[in-house]
Coordinates of C-alpha atoms in Angstrom, one line a residue:
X17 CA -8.8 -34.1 -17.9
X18 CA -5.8 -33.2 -15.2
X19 CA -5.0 -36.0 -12.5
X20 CA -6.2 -34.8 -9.3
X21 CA -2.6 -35.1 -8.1
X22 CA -1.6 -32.8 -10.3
X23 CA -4.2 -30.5 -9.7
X24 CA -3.6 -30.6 -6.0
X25 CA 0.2 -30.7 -6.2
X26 CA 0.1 -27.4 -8.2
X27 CA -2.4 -25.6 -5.7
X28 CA -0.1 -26.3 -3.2
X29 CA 2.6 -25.0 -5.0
X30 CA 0.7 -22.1 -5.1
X31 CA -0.8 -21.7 -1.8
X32 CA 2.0 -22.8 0.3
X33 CA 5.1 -24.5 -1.5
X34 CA 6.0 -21.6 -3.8
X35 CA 9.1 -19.1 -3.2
X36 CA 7.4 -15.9 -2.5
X37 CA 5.0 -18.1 1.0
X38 CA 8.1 -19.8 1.9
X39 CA 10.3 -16.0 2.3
X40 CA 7.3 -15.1 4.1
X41 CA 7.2 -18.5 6.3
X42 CA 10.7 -17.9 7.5
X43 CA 10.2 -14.2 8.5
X44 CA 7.0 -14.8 10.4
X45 CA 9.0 -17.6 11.8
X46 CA 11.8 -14.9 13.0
X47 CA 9.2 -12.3 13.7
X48 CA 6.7 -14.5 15.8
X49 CA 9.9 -14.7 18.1
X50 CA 9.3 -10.9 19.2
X51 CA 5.9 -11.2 20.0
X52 CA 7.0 -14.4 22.5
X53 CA 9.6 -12.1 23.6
X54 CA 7.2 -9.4 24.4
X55 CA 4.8 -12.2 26.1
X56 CA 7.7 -13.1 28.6
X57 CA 9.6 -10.0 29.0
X58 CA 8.0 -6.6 30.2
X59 CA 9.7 -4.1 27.9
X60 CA 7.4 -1.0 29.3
X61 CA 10.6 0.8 31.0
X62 CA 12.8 0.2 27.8
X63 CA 11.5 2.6 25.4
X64 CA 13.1 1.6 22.2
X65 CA 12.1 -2.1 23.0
X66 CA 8.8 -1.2 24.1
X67 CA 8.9 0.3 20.2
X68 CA 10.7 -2.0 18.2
X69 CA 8.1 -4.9 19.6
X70 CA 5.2 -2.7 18.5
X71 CA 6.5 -2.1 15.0
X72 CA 6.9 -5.9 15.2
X73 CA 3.9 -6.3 16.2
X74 CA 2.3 -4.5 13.6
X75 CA 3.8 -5.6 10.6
X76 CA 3.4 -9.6 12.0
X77 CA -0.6 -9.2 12.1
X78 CA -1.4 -6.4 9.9
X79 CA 1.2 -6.8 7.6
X80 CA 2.7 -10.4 7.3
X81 CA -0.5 -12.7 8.0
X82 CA -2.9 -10.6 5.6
X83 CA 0.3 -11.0 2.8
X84 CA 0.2 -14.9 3.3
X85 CA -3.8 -14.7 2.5
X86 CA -3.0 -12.0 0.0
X87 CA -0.4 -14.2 -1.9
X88 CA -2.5 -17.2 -2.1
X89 CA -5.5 -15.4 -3.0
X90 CA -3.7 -13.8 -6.3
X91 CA -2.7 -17.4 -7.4
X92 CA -6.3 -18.8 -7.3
X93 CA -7.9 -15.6 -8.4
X94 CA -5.4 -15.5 -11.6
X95 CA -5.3 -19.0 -12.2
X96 CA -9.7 -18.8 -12.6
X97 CA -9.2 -15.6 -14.4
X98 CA -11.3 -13.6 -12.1
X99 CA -9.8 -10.1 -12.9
X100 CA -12.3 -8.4 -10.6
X101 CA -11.2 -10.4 -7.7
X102 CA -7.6 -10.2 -8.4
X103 CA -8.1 -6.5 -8.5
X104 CA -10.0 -6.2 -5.3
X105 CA -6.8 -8.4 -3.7
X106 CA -4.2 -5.9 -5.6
X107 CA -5.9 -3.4 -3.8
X108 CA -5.7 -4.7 -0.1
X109 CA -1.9 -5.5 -0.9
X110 CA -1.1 -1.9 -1.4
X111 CA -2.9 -1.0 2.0
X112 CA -1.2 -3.6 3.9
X113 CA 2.3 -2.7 2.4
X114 CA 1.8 0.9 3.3
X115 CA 1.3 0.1 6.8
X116 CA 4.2 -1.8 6.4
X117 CA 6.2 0.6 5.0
X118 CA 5.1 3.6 7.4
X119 CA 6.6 1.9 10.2
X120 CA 9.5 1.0 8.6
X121 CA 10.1 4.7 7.6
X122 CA 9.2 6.0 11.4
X123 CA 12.1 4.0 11.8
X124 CA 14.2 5.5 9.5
X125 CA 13.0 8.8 10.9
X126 CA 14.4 7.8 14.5
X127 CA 17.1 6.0 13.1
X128 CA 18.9 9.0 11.7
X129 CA 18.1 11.7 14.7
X130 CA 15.5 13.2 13.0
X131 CA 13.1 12.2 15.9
X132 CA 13.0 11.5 19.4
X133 CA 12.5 8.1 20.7
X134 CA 9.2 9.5 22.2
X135 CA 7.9 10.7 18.9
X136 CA 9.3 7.1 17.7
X137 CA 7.1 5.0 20.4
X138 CA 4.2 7.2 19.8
X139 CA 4.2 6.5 16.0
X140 CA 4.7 3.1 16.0
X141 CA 1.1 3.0 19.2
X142 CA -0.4 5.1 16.1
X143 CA 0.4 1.9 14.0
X144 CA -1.4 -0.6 16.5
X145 CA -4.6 1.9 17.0
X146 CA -8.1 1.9 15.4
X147 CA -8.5 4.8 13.1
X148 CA -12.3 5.6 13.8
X149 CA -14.8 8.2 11.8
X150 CA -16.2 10.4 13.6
X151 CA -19.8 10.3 14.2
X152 CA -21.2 12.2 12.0
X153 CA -18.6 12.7 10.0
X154 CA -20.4 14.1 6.8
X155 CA -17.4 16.1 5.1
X156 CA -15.2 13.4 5.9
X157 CA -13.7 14.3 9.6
X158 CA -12.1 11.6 11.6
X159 CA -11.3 11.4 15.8
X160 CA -8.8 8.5 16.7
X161 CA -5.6 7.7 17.1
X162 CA -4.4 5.3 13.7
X163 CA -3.5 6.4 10.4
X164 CA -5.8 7.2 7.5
X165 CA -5.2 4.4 4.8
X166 CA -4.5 7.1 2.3
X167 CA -1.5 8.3 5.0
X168 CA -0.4 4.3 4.6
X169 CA -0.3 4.5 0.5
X170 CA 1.0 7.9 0.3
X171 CA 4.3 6.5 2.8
X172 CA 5.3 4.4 -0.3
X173 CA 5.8 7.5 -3.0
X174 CA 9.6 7.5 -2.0
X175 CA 9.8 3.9 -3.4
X176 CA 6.8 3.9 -5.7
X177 CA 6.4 7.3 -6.8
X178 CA 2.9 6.2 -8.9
X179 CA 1.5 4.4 -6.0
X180 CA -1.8 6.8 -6.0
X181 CA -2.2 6.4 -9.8
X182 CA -2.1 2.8 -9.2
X183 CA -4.7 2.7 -6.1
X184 CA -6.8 4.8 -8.1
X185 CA -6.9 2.8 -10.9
X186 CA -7.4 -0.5 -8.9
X187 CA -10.6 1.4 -6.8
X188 CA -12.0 2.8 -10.1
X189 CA -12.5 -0.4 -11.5
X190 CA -13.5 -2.0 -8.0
X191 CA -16.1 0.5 -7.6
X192 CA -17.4 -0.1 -11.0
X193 CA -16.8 2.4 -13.3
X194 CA -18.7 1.9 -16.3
X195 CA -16.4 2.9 -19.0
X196 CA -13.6 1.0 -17.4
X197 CA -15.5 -2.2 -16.6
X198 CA -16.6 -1.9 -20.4
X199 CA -13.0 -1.8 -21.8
X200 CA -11.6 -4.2 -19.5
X201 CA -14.4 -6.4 -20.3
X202 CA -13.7 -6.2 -23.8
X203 CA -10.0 -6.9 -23.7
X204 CA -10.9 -10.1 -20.9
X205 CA -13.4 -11.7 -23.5
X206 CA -10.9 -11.5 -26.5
X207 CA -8.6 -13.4 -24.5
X208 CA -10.7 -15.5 -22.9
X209 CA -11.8 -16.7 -26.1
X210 CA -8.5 -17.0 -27.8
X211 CA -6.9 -18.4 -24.1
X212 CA -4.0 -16.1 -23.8
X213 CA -3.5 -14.7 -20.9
X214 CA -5.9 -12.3 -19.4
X215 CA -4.6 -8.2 -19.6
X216 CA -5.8 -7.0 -16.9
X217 CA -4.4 -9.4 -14.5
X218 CA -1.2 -8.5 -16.4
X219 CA -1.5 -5.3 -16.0
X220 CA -1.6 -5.4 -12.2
X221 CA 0.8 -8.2 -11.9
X222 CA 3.9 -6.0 -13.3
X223 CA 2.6 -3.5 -11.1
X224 CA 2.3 -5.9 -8.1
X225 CA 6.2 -6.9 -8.5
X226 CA 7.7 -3.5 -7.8
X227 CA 5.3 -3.3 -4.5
X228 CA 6.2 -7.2 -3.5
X229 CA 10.3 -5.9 -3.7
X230 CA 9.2 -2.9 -1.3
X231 CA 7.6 -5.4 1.1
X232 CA 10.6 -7.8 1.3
X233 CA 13.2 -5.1 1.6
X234 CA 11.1 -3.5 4.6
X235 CA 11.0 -7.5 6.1
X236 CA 14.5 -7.9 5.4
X237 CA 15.1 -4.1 7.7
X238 CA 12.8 -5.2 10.2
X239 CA 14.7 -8.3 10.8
X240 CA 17.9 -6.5 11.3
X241 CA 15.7 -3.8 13.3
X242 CA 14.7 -6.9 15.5
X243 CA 17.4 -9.1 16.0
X244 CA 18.7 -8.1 19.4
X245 CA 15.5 -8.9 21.1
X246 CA 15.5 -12.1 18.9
X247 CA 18.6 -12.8 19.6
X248 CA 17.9 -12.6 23.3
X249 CA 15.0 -15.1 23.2
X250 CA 16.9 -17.7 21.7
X251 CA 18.9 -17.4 24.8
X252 CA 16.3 -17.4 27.0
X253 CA 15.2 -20.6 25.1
X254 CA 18.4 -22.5 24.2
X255 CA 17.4 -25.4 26.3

């Protein structure tokens, strides 16, 4: 039996001491710095501010805090096996990076002329907004001013151009497709019984590592896309 030291010196290894939650500590660290900013400093007659805090914004609470839950939850989830579970998680980490990422490429879009800073400002509000069905909404129709999700996922194809294969795959097996949950289940009980590692968690774990590199390098550009108003609130706070 493990000592119970061990057991929880390698959860919080896991949870909170391991490489990938520490990268993410320091940039919600950095990025937390905007939001005081915008909290102190009125930024609604500076346009491009006004825009570069709600792009911020955005990827702090809908992008960085889910990914610190997200992280942890694929540790445990892998480490008890539980492929349906680490699926379901997969799943929410492509959302979240696709909102991510869209911002990031409205950026990109204003960035290289290619649209005005009103279009820019009006994009990254689009990011903050509720994306409501409408009521009734039989065929599918939708009033509101957020993205669709799909409009999230389908913003990572110039990175990851099998991004739809791999959110279909991940829903089809979440929504329980019978002759999927069959195979899988099939392959997961081999393994289980001979304790290798499960395949399915495999499986979406090499697919996980090409979205985690898209997530960083869009942290890495918004810290570089934020670091004159961060900049500026140190100063505000050097004493």
């Amino acid at each position: 039996m493990p000592d119970i030291d061990e057991v929880m010196e390698h959860f919080y290894r896991g949870l909170r001491g391991s490489e990938i939650q520490q990268r993410l500590s320091v940039i919600g660290f950095e990025l937390n710095k905007v939001r005081k900013y915008a909290n102190e400093w009125n930024t609604d007659s500076d346009l491009l501010s006004q825009s570069i805090v709600f792009l911020a914004l955005s990827a702090y609470f809908t992008g960085l805090v889910p990914i610190v839950r997200i992280e942890g939850a694929l540790f445990v989830e892998k480490d008890f096996r539980n492929e349906y579970a680490y699926a379901l998680v997969a799943r929410a980490y492509v959302e979240v990076a696709g909102r991510i990422h869209k911002g990031l490429r409205l950026w990109r879009l204003y960035k290289r002329g290619a649209c005005t800073i009103a279009d820019f400002n009006d994009g990254t509000k689009r990011l903050l907004a509720r994306y409501q069905s409408a009521d009734p909404a039989p065929y599918g129709y939708f009033i509101g001013q957020g993205f669709n999700v799909m409009t999230l996922i389908g913003s990572l194809e110039d990175k990851i151009p099998t991004i739809h294969e791999l959110y279909g795959r991940l829903s089809c097996y979440i929504h329980g497709d019978f002759s999927y949950h069959m195979m899988s289940r099939q392959r997961s009980l081999i393994t289980d019984l001979k304790l290798e590692d499960n395949p399915l968690i495999g499986d979406i774990e090499k697919d996980l590592t090409a979205l985690r590199d898209v997530v960083f390098e869009d942290f890495d550009e918004l810290l570089s896309v934020t670091r004159v108003l961060r900049e500026r609130y140190d100063r505000m706070h050097q004493d």
